[in-house]
Short mmCIF file of C-alpha atoms in Angstrom, two decimals:
data_model
loop_
_atom_site.label_atom_id
_atom_site.label_comp_id
_atom_site.label_asym_id
_atom_site.label_seq_id
_atom_site.Cartn_x
_atom_site.Cartn_y
_atom_site.Cartn_z
CA UNK A 1 181.09 15.75 67.80
CA UNK A 2 182.62 12.25 67.68
CA UNK A 3 180.28 9.54 68.40
CA UNK A 4 181.44 6.90 70.27
CA UNK A 5 180.37 3.37 71.06
CA UNK A 6 181.60 1.81 74.49
CA UNK A 7 181.30 -1.87 75.60
CA UNK A 8 177.50 -2.26 74.27
CA UNK A 9 176.78 0.96 72.24
CA UNK A 10 176.40 4.47 72.10
CA UNK A 11 174.22 6.17 74.49
CA UNK A 12 173.68 9.78 74.90
CA UNK A 13 171.36 12.50 76.65
CA UNK A 14 167.93 12.73 74.27
CA UNK A 15 167.65 16.20 72.31
CA UNK A 16 171.58 16.92 73.51
CA UNK A 17 173.94 14.52 71.59
CA UNK A 18 170.97 12.05 70.99
CA UNK A 19 168.89 13.94 68.10
CA UNK A 20 167.21 12.52 64.97
CA UNK A 21 170.15 13.80 63.10
CA UNK A 22 173.12 11.95 64.70
CA UNK A 23 170.58 8.74 64.76
CA UNK A 24 170.13 9.13 61.14
CA UNK A 25 174.10 9.69 60.89
CA UNK A 26 174.83 6.14 62.91
CA UNK A 27 171.95 4.29 60.79
CA UNK A 28 173.60 5.00 57.65
CA UNK A 29 177.52 4.18 59.14
CA UNK A 30 175.56 0.89 60.28
CA UNK A 31 173.56 0.40 56.55
CA UNK A 32 177.22 0.63 54.94
CA UNK A 33 178.88 -1.22 57.23
CA UNK A 34 176.25 -4.15 56.79
CA UNK A 35 176.29 -3.92 53.28
CA UNK A 36 180.01 -4.41 53.10
CA UNK A 37 179.51 -7.46 55.29
CA UNK A 38 176.82 -8.98 53.19
CA UNK A 39 178.21 -11.75 50.04
CA UNK A 40 178.09 -10.12 46.76
CA UNK A 41 174.52 -11.30 45.13
CA UNK A 42 172.58 -11.26 48.48
CA UNK A 43 169.97 -9.06 49.81
CA UNK A 44 171.14 -7.65 53.23
CA UNK A 45 168.76 -7.75 56.10
CA UNK A 46 168.29 -6.04 59.08
CA UNK A 47 166.31 -6.16 62.57
CA UNK A 48 165.33 -3.14 64.43
CA UNK A 49 163.82 -3.00 67.88
CA UNK A 50 162.95 -0.47 70.22
CA UNK A 51 162.68 0.30 74.18
CA UNK A 52 159.64 2.14 75.91
CA UNK A 53 161.87 5.31 76.41
CA UNK A 54 161.08 8.50 75.04
CA UNK A 55 161.09 8.54 71.45
CA UNK A 56 162.38 5.04 71.18
CA UNK A 57 159.64 4.34 68.68
CA UNK A 58 160.36 7.08 66.30
CA UNK A 59 163.97 6.96 66.52
CA UNK A 60 163.31 2.94 65.30
CA UNK A 61 161.27 4.02 62.80
CA UNK A 62 164.03 6.83 61.70
CA UNK A 63 166.85 3.70 61.69
CA UNK A 64 164.50 1.54 59.54
CA UNK A 65 164.24 4.06 57.23
CA UNK A 66 167.55 5.30 56.59
CA UNK A 67 168.31 1.24 56.27
CA UNK A 68 165.74 0.52 53.92
CA UNK A 69 166.32 3.86 51.84
CA UNK A 70 170.18 2.01 51.56
CA UNK A 71 168.53 -1.06 50.00
CA UNK A 72 168.31 -3.09 53.03
CA UNK A 73 165.18 -5.57 53.58
CA UNK A 74 164.27 -4.58 57.24
CA UNK A 75 162.05 -6.06 60.02
CA UNK A 76 160.60 -3.81 62.64
CA UNK A 77 159.35 -4.79 65.85
CA UNK A 78 155.88 -4.06 65.92
CA UNK A 79 155.87 -2.55 69.71
CA UNK A 80 158.60 -2.24 72.32
CA UNK A 81 160.67 -5.57 72.88
CA UNK A 82 163.50 -6.77 74.91
CA UNK A 83 167.03 -6.73 73.67
CA UNK A 84 167.45 -10.17 73.77
CA UNK A 85 164.29 -10.98 71.94
CA UNK A 86 165.54 -8.77 69.16
CA UNK A 87 168.96 -10.78 69.04
CA UNK A 88 167.01 -13.90 68.96
CA UNK A 89 165.14 -12.43 65.79
CA UNK A 90 168.85 -11.67 63.91
CA UNK A 91 169.67 -14.91 64.21
CA UNK A 92 166.19 -16.66 63.73
CA UNK A 93 165.50 -14.46 60.49
CA UNK A 94 169.20 -15.05 59.10
CA UNK A 95 169.64 -11.33 58.98
CA UNK A 96 173.23 -9.51 58.83
CA UNK A 97 172.79 -7.92 61.72
CA UNK A 98 170.29 -5.90 63.77
CA UNK A 99 169.73 -2.48 65.58
CA UNK A 100 168.06 -1.88 69.13
CA UNK A 101 167.12 1.59 70.30
CA UNK A 102 168.02 1.38 73.86
CA UNK A 103 170.04 2.78 76.91
CA UNK A 104 169.60 -0.16 78.82
CA UNK A 105 169.84 0.91 82.55
CA UNK A 106 170.81 4.33 82.27
CA UNK A 107 168.63 6.83 83.62
CA UNK A 108 165.36 7.97 81.62
CA UNK A 109 166.84 11.06 80.36
CA UNK A 110 169.47 8.91 77.99
CA UNK A 111 168.57 7.10 74.86
CA UNK A 112 171.02 4.74 72.42
CA UNK A 113 171.65 2.33 70.09
CA UNK A 114 173.18 -1.08 70.26
CA UNK A 115 174.52 -2.87 67.32
CA UNK A 116 173.64 -6.78 67.15
CA UNK A 117 175.84 -9.21 64.84
CA UNK A 118 174.58 -11.93 62.68
CA UNK A 119 175.10 -14.45 65.17
CA UNK A 120 172.72 -12.73 67.73
CA UNK A 121 174.90 -10.85 70.05
CA UNK A 122 176.87 -7.72 70.47
CA UNK A 123 178.85 -6.54 67.28
CA UNK A 124 182.58 -7.12 67.67
CA UNK A 125 184.68 -4.39 68.78
CA UNK A 126 186.48 -4.14 65.74
CA UNK A 127 183.03 -4.15 63.72
CA UNK A 128 182.43 -1.35 66.02
CA UNK A 129 185.46 0.35 65.52
CA UNK A 130 184.67 0.41 61.29
CA UNK A 131 181.18 1.96 62.40
CA UNK A 132 182.90 4.62 64.13
CA UNK A 133 185.13 5.34 61.44
CA UNK A 134 182.42 5.63 58.53
CA UNK A 135 180.40 7.94 61.21
CA UNK A 136 183.63 10.20 61.19
CA UNK A 137 184.09 9.95 57.76
CA UNK A 138 180.11 10.98 56.92
CA UNK A 139 180.88 13.92 59.51
CA UNK A 140 183.95 15.16 57.50
CA UNK A 141 182.60 15.00 54.38
CA UNK A 142 179.03 16.30 55.24
CA UNK A 143 177.36 13.41 53.20
CA UNK A 144 174.04 13.46 54.59
CA UNK A 145 172.02 9.82 55.51
CA UNK A 146 170.07 8.41 52.73
CA UNK A 147 166.28 9.00 53.77
CA UNK A 148 163.15 8.19 51.84
CA UNK A 149 159.63 6.77 53.25
CA UNK A 150 159.89 3.07 51.92
CA UNK A 151 157.42 0.50 51.36
CA UNK A 152 156.11 -0.75 54.74
CA UNK A 153 154.29 -4.19 55.13
CA UNK A 154 153.40 -6.41 57.87
CA UNK A 155 154.09 -10.14 58.79
CA UNK A 156 155.73 -11.30 55.40
CA UNK A 157 159.07 -11.46 54.13
CA UNK A 158 161.02 -8.34 53.50
CA UNK A 159 162.49 -7.45 50.34
CA UNK A 160 165.14 -5.00 49.53
CA UNK A 161 163.96 -1.47 49.96
CA UNK A 162 161.45 -2.52 52.22
CA UNK A 163 160.48 -2.20 55.90
CA UNK A 164 158.15 -5.30 57.35
CA UNK A 165 156.34 -4.66 61.10
CA UNK A 166 156.85 -8.24 62.79
CA UNK A 167 156.17 -9.56 66.40
CA UNK A 168 159.31 -11.18 67.80
CA UNK A 169 157.64 -12.64 70.98
CA UNK A 170 156.47 -16.26 69.32
CA UNK A 171 159.69 -17.10 68.09
CA UNK A 172 161.83 -15.76 71.03
CA UNK A 173 159.18 -17.55 73.62
CA UNK A 174 159.31 -21.11 71.57
CA UNK A 175 163.17 -20.76 71.90
CA UNK A 176 162.78 -20.18 75.44
CA UNK A 177 160.59 -23.21 76.00
CA UNK A 178 163.47 -25.64 74.68
CA UNK A 179 165.42 -24.02 77.58
CA UNK A 180 163.24 -23.50 80.29
CA UNK A 181 160.84 -26.53 81.89
CA UNK A 182 157.90 -24.81 82.00
CA UNK A 183 155.62 -27.36 83.10
CA UNK A 184 157.76 -27.82 86.26
CA UNK A 185 156.97 -23.95 86.77
CA UNK A 186 153.13 -24.97 85.95
CA UNK A 187 153.07 -27.44 88.81
CA UNK A 188 154.43 -25.61 91.26
CA UNK A 189 152.46 -23.37 93.40
CA UNK A 190 155.00 -20.28 93.50
CA UNK A 191 153.45 -16.96 94.22
CA UNK A 192 156.02 -14.60 91.77
CA UNK A 193 155.86 -10.83 91.72
CA UNK A 194 157.53 -9.28 88.75
CA UNK A 195 158.93 -5.66 88.43
CA UNK A 196 160.02 -5.01 84.83
CA UNK A 197 160.81 -1.30 85.93
CA UNK A 198 158.57 0.37 83.10
CA UNK A 199 161.21 -1.23 80.63
CA UNK A 200 160.83 -3.46 77.55
CA UNK A 201 160.29 -6.41 79.74
CA UNK A 202 156.97 -5.55 80.70
CA UNK A 203 154.33 -8.06 80.45
CA UNK A 204 156.27 -10.78 78.95
CA UNK A 205 157.27 -12.94 82.01
CA UNK A 206 153.73 -12.05 83.74
CA UNK A 207 151.86 -12.97 80.69
CA UNK A 208 153.78 -16.18 79.84
CA UNK A 209 153.26 -17.26 83.98
CA UNK A 210 149.70 -16.38 83.82
CA UNK A 211 149.24 -18.90 80.93
CA UNK A 212 150.62 -21.25 83.15
CA UNK A 213 148.26 -21.00 85.56
CA UNK A 214 151.14 -19.29 88.35
CA UNK A 215 150.08 -16.90 90.69
CA UNK A 216 151.95 -13.93 89.36
CA UNK A 217 151.24 -9.74 89.85
CA UNK A 218 153.45 -7.13 87.77
CA UNK A 219 154.15 -3.69 88.97
CA UNK A 220 155.65 -0.90 86.93
CA UNK A 221 154.39 -2.65 83.73
CA UNK A 222 152.40 0.57 81.97
CA UNK A 223 154.05 2.32 79.34
CA UNK A 224 156.00 5.28 81.10
CA UNK A 225 158.87 6.82 79.41
CA UNK A 226 159.95 8.75 82.59
CA UNK A 227 160.04 5.09 84.31
CA UNK A 228 158.09 6.83 87.14
CA UNK A 229 161.36 8.42 88.30
CA UNK A 230 162.61 5.35 88.66
CA UNK A 231 166.07 4.37 87.69
CA UNK A 232 165.63 1.05 85.64
CA UNK A 233 168.64 -0.78 87.13
CA UNK A 234 167.63 -4.04 88.70
CA UNK A 235 169.54 -3.80 92.10
CA UNK A 236 168.71 -3.68 95.87
CA UNK A 237 168.09 0.20 96.53
CA UNK A 238 165.52 0.69 93.07
CA UNK A 239 163.73 -2.56 93.92
CA UNK A 240 162.27 -1.42 97.30
CA UNK A 241 158.82 -1.18 95.92
CA UNK A 242 158.83 -5.03 94.61
CA UNK A 243 160.52 -5.69 98.12
CA UNK A 244 157.47 -4.05 100.10
CA UNK A 245 155.00 -5.75 97.58
CA UNK A 246 156.64 -9.24 98.67
CA UNK A 247 156.62 -8.59 102.40
CA UNK A 248 152.91 -7.07 102.27
CA UNK A 249 151.30 -9.66 100.12
CA UNK A 250 153.20 -13.22 100.31
CA UNK A 251 154.90 -13.60 97.53
CA UNK A 252 157.61 -16.56 97.27
CA UNK A 253 160.00 -14.12 95.21
CA UNK A 254 160.28 -11.80 93.11
CA UNK A 255 161.89 -10.78 89.71
CA UNK A 256 163.08 -8.01 88.18
CA UNK A 257 164.28 -6.84 84.85
CA UNK A 258 166.32 -3.52 83.71
CA UNK A 259 165.35 -1.11 81.03
CA UNK A 260 165.90 -3.32 77.65
CA UNK A 261 165.65 -6.66 80.04
CA UNK A 262 168.94 -8.13 79.13
CA UNK A 263 169.77 -7.99 83.00
CA UNK A 264 168.16 -9.99 86.05
CA UNK A 265 167.54 -9.02 89.74
CA UNK A 266 165.79 -10.83 91.85
CA UNK A 267 164.33 -10.68 95.72
CA UNK A 268 163.39 -13.68 98.05
CA UNK A 269 160.30 -14.33 100.14
CA UNK A 270 161.76 -12.11 102.61
CA UNK A 271 162.18 -9.25 100.29
CA UNK A 272 166.04 -9.42 100.43
CA UNK A 273 167.82 -8.72 97.14
CA UNK A 274 169.31 -11.68 95.39
CA UNK A 275 172.25 -10.26 93.56
CA UNK A 276 173.42 -11.60 90.05
CA UNK A 277 176.25 -13.45 91.58
CA UNK A 278 173.87 -15.64 93.60
CA UNK A 279 171.82 -15.96 90.58
CA UNK A 280 174.67 -17.26 88.41
CA UNK A 281 175.78 -19.57 91.34
CA UNK A 282 172.33 -21.23 91.47
CA UNK A 283 171.90 -21.36 87.68
CA UNK A 284 175.50 -23.02 87.54
CA UNK A 285 174.67 -25.75 90.01
CA UNK A 286 171.26 -26.61 88.55
CA UNK A 287 172.75 -26.86 85.09
CA UNK A 288 175.45 -29.13 86.30
CA UNK A 289 173.30 -31.22 88.97
CA UNK A 290 169.77 -30.94 87.30
CA UNK A 291 170.34 -30.56 83.45
CA UNK A 292 173.70 -32.73 83.65
CA UNK A 293 175.29 -30.29 81.42
CA UNK A 294 179.04 -29.27 81.15
CA UNK A 295 181.13 -26.83 79.41
CA UNK A 296 183.17 -23.80 79.96
CA UNK A 297 182.09 -21.30 82.89
CA UNK A 298 183.16 -18.04 81.69
CA UNK A 299 182.84 -15.00 84.21
CA UNK A 300 184.02 -11.09 83.95
CA UNK A 301 186.85 -10.02 86.93
CA UNK A 302 184.29 -8.57 89.01
CA UNK A 303 182.13 -11.65 89.35
CA UNK A 304 182.27 -13.94 92.80
CA UNK A 305 184.70 -16.16 93.80
CA UNK A 306 181.87 -18.72 94.40
CA UNK A 307 181.57 -19.54 90.72
CA UNK A 308 185.09 -20.23 91.02
CA UNK A 309 184.27 -22.78 94.36
CA UNK A 310 181.86 -24.08 92.30
CA UNK A 311 183.36 -25.07 89.06
CA UNK A 312 186.05 -26.63 90.94
CA UNK A 313 183.96 -29.05 92.68
CA UNK A 314 182.63 -30.20 89.15
CA UNK A 315 186.17 -29.96 87.66
CA UNK A 316 184.92 -27.19 85.30
CA UNK A 317 187.20 -24.91 83.81
CA UNK A 318 186.82 -20.76 84.78
CA UNK A 319 187.74 -18.01 82.25
CA UNK A 320 187.55 -14.54 83.75
CA UNK A 321 187.40 -11.85 81.15
CA UNK A 322 187.12 -7.97 81.79
CA UNK A 323 184.06 -6.04 82.16
CA UNK A 324 181.92 -6.11 79.61
CA UNK A 325 179.25 -9.06 77.68
CA UNK A 326 181.14 -8.70 74.62
CA UNK A 327 184.28 -10.51 76.31
CA UNK A 328 182.27 -13.11 77.32
CA UNK A 329 180.52 -13.41 73.78
CA UNK A 330 183.88 -13.71 72.19
CA UNK A 331 184.49 -16.97 74.29
CA UNK A 332 180.84 -18.50 73.53
CA UNK A 333 181.48 -17.79 69.90
CA UNK A 334 184.97 -19.82 70.32
CA UNK A 335 183.90 -23.07 71.96
CA UNK A 336 181.04 -24.82 74.17
CA UNK A 337 180.24 -22.19 77.27
CA UNK A 338 177.77 -24.03 79.86
CA UNK A 339 177.33 -20.12 81.39
CA UNK A 340 178.87 -16.86 80.92
CA UNK A 341 178.05 -13.82 82.88
CA UNK A 342 178.66 -10.66 84.45
CA UNK A 343 178.24 -8.94 88.44
CA UNK A 344 175.67 -6.58 86.42
CA UNK A 345 173.15 -9.32 85.77
CA UNK A 346 173.87 -10.01 82.37
CA UNK A 347 173.93 -13.95 81.95
CA UNK A 348 173.44 -16.47 79.17
CA UNK A 349 173.52 -20.23 79.23
CA UNK A 350 174.39 -22.74 76.39
CA UNK A 351 171.97 -23.17 73.82
CA UNK A 352 170.89 -19.54 73.84
CA UNK A 353 172.57 -16.52 72.18
CA UNK A 354 175.66 -15.00 73.44
CA UNK A 355 173.77 -12.20 75.08
CA UNK A 356 172.70 -11.23 78.67
CA UNK A 357 168.80 -12.21 78.70
CA UNK A 358 167.23 -11.38 82.45
CA UNK A 359 163.59 -12.90 81.27
CA UNK A 360 165.64 -16.15 80.66
CA UNK A 361 167.23 -15.86 83.86
CA UNK A 362 164.06 -15.04 85.56
CA UNK A 363 162.10 -18.07 84.25
CA UNK A 364 165.29 -20.06 84.90
CA UNK A 365 165.39 -19.27 88.42
CA UNK A 366 161.59 -20.05 88.62
CA UNK A 367 162.32 -23.36 87.20
CA UNK A 368 165.31 -23.72 89.92
CA UNK A 369 162.98 -23.19 93.19
CA UNK A 370 160.08 -25.05 91.46
CA UNK A 371 162.24 -28.56 91.20
CA UNK A 372 164.01 -28.05 94.07
CA UNK A 373 160.88 -27.41 96.39
CA UNK A 374 162.51 -24.87 98.53
CA UNK A 375 162.29 -21.57 98.85
CA UNK A 376 164.92 -19.24 97.12
CA UNK A 377 166.64 -17.82 100.60
CA UNK A 378 167.04 -21.79 101.77
CA UNK A 379 168.72 -22.80 98.11
CA UNK A 380 171.00 -19.45 98.45
CA UNK A 381 171.75 -20.67 102.41
CA UNK A 382 172.93 -24.18 101.20
CA UNK A 383 175.36 -22.46 98.80
CA UNK A 384 176.64 -20.48 101.58
CA UNK A 385 177.23 -23.23 103.83
CA UNK A 386 178.78 -25.68 101.21
CA UNK A 387 181.09 -23.27 99.27
CA UNK A 388 181.03 -19.75 101.21
CA UNK A 389 180.55 -17.53 103.33
CA UNK A 390 180.87 -14.69 100.49
CA UNK A 391 179.69 -10.88 100.87
CA UNK A 392 180.07 -8.55 98.32
CA UNK A 393 179.66 -4.90 97.67
CA UNK A 394 180.76 -2.41 95.24
CA UNK A 395 180.97 1.86 95.40
CA UNK A 396 181.21 4.24 92.41
CA UNK A 397 183.34 7.01 92.93
CA UNK A 398 183.53 10.25 90.88
CA UNK A 399 187.25 11.83 91.05
CA UNK A 400 189.04 14.38 89.33
CA UNK A 401 190.09 13.49 85.26
CA UNK A 402 192.60 10.97 85.35
CA UNK A 403 194.96 8.87 82.73
CA UNK A 404 193.55 5.45 83.04
CA UNK A 405 196.87 3.54 82.19
CA UNK A 406 198.82 5.91 84.30
CA UNK A 407 196.42 5.07 87.33
CA UNK A 408 196.54 1.21 86.67
CA UNK A 409 200.24 1.44 86.39
CA UNK A 410 200.54 3.24 89.75
CA UNK A 411 197.91 0.72 91.52
CA UNK A 412 200.33 -2.30 90.10
CA UNK A 413 203.75 -0.59 91.10
CA UNK A 414 202.96 0.58 94.63
CA UNK A 415 200.74 -2.56 95.30
CA UNK A 416 200.42 -3.08 99.19
CA UNK A 417 201.72 -5.96 100.90
CA UNK A 418 198.63 -6.24 102.43
CA UNK A 419 195.23 -4.79 102.72
CA UNK A 420 192.86 -4.49 105.39
CA UNK A 421 195.03 -6.74 107.60
CA UNK A 422 195.41 -9.34 105.02
CA UNK A 423 198.38 -10.41 103.03
CA UNK A 424 198.47 -9.65 98.95
CA UNK A 425 198.64 -13.22 97.18
CA UNK A 426 198.53 -11.88 93.83
CA UNK A 427 197.53 -9.42 91.12
CA UNK A 428 195.26 -9.77 88.03
CA UNK A 429 195.29 -6.86 85.58
CA UNK A 430 192.60 -7.83 83.18
CA UNK A 431 190.57 -4.87 83.59
CA UNK A 432 191.84 -2.25 86.50
CA UNK A 433 193.73 -4.01 89.27
CA UNK A 434 192.10 -7.09 91.03
CA UNK A 435 194.28 -7.57 93.92
CA UNK A 436 193.58 -11.27 95.48
CA UNK A 437 194.40 -11.87 98.99
CA UNK A 438 195.77 -14.97 101.02
CA UNK A 439 192.25 -15.70 102.88
CA UNK A 440 190.62 -15.71 99.18
CA UNK A 441 188.86 -12.59 99.68
CA UNK A 442 189.89 -9.74 96.79
CA UNK A 443 189.45 -5.88 96.13
CA UNK A 444 189.16 -4.69 92.38
CA UNK A 445 190.06 -1.07 91.64
CA UNK A 446 188.59 -0.56 88.20
CA UNK A 447 189.23 2.75 86.57
CA UNK A 448 186.36 3.86 84.33
CA UNK A 449 187.43 4.40 80.42
CA UNK A 450 184.44 7.03 79.57
CA UNK A 451 184.55 8.97 82.64
CA UNK A 452 186.40 10.16 85.80
CA UNK A 453 184.65 7.56 87.90
CA UNK A 454 186.55 4.55 89.89
CA UNK A 455 184.86 1.60 90.29
CA UNK A 456 185.82 -0.15 93.55
CA UNK A 457 184.47 -3.83 94.08
CA UNK A 458 185.08 -6.27 97.30
CA UNK A 459 184.30 -9.75 98.15
CA UNK A 460 185.29 -11.07 101.65
CA UNK A 461 183.83 -14.03 104.13
CA UNK A 462 181.53 -11.10 105.69
CA UNK A 463 180.12 -7.84 105.26
CA UNK A 464 182.31 -6.03 107.74
CA UNK A 465 185.42 -7.17 106.30
CA UNK A 466 183.88 -5.84 102.45
CA UNK A 467 183.49 -2.53 104.06
CA UNK A 468 187.08 -2.32 105.23
CA UNK A 469 188.56 -3.53 102.03
CA UNK A 470 186.09 -1.03 100.18
CA UNK A 471 187.39 2.01 102.27
CA UNK A 472 191.24 0.79 102.07
CA UNK A 473 190.62 0.73 98.32
CA UNK A 474 189.33 4.15 98.09
CA UNK A 475 191.88 5.36 100.33
CA UNK A 476 194.96 3.73 98.22
CA UNK A 477 193.06 4.74 94.91
CA UNK A 478 192.97 8.09 96.19
CA UNK A 479 196.61 8.21 97.33
CA UNK A 480 197.78 7.12 93.46
CA UNK A 481 195.65 9.66 92.17
CA UNK A 482 197.22 12.59 94.53
CA UNK A 483 200.54 11.27 93.20
CA UNK A 484 200.25 11.40 89.53
CA UNK A 485 198.55 14.81 89.98
CA UNK A 486 201.83 15.75 91.92
CA UNK A 487 204.15 14.57 89.21
CA UNK A 488 202.48 16.35 86.53
#
């Protein structure tokens, strides 16, 4: 069985492909990669963390033992922790890399491994390809992973072959204090509801807000490896318990993070979903107007044009990347990026690690509301009035297996002159095919690279036009798939 890494790690079903044997195999390949990247004479350090999923803690111990058996100095989180906290620890501890046991926002039956680089973000694609090649070589040779019970210690410097248990929380919180105006949040009279969705962000935001004297309530914060039958992705349809709590008990806003807390979702005082597009735009305006910061703005191809209009108003350059935070990370490593994010809720800012961080974004959203002295829904309405209007939606459609390159070619070659009655202006093929229309609306048809699924996105001035674009996209994509099958 081949083990492949996607845009942000390897994920598989627990006890089917995600087994202890395969975890040891992947850990061995990671150990060899980190050792190869370490300058001669230096000890290779690695940081290991884990989320709340079934057996995540045991998988993390297994990875730590393999790394230590290979002579690495290993720092293992004492308890489940958010991915961004683990990523920051990699940089703060000057480690060569890190391993996070998580399947992020995937359903509970999945687990996974994210690999972090020394700069605190996801390992670059070239590194992941090298790790895949090492896994394949191990499988071909039949060579087993090294595995031994190492020396275990707590709260001290790890030496080669040792595993030290540590708490990533204090350093991570100290760093967030350098990015967030906690005093503004403390002075506000905000009532905040928090839903970590049973994930690794549990307790973090709620605990810090209580320490600030903020009225806060947390739901789904207990340990539940099955996620209480919730899908731990902070999108509107999964956050109805949070919405009901806000409406019933009169909270000013709600914050939600996904399974490993690298994504953000929110609710306003009416229990209406606040999308990552809106959060991205609010944060961008806040960083410029309130904090006086400037820099490159980076967004994925599926993220709102509202960001482009805001950036144009402030004379900031915008770079649009394929989907996946690794592409944003590349730019954050190359030059000062004011904010980078994607429509799924992974967003980071200048001064932070190049990693989506739902906890950081949630706290920053509280700062924005606190300093503005206005409800969240009013701030969003202001953006829509000044830079909109914009409505957005997405559908995922399962289809018969297809070759991605063939479909992308057909979608470009057979591009219609108009879509849903609006003239086609240009095409962007950075990731799938994005049709930009004359009225600044757009339709993106993006074939998945790993499964027979079409992800179809649209943005327009109103919800009705968005739905018309989506349906036109479904029909057009299905027609091209039918034509491809007929040619075969």
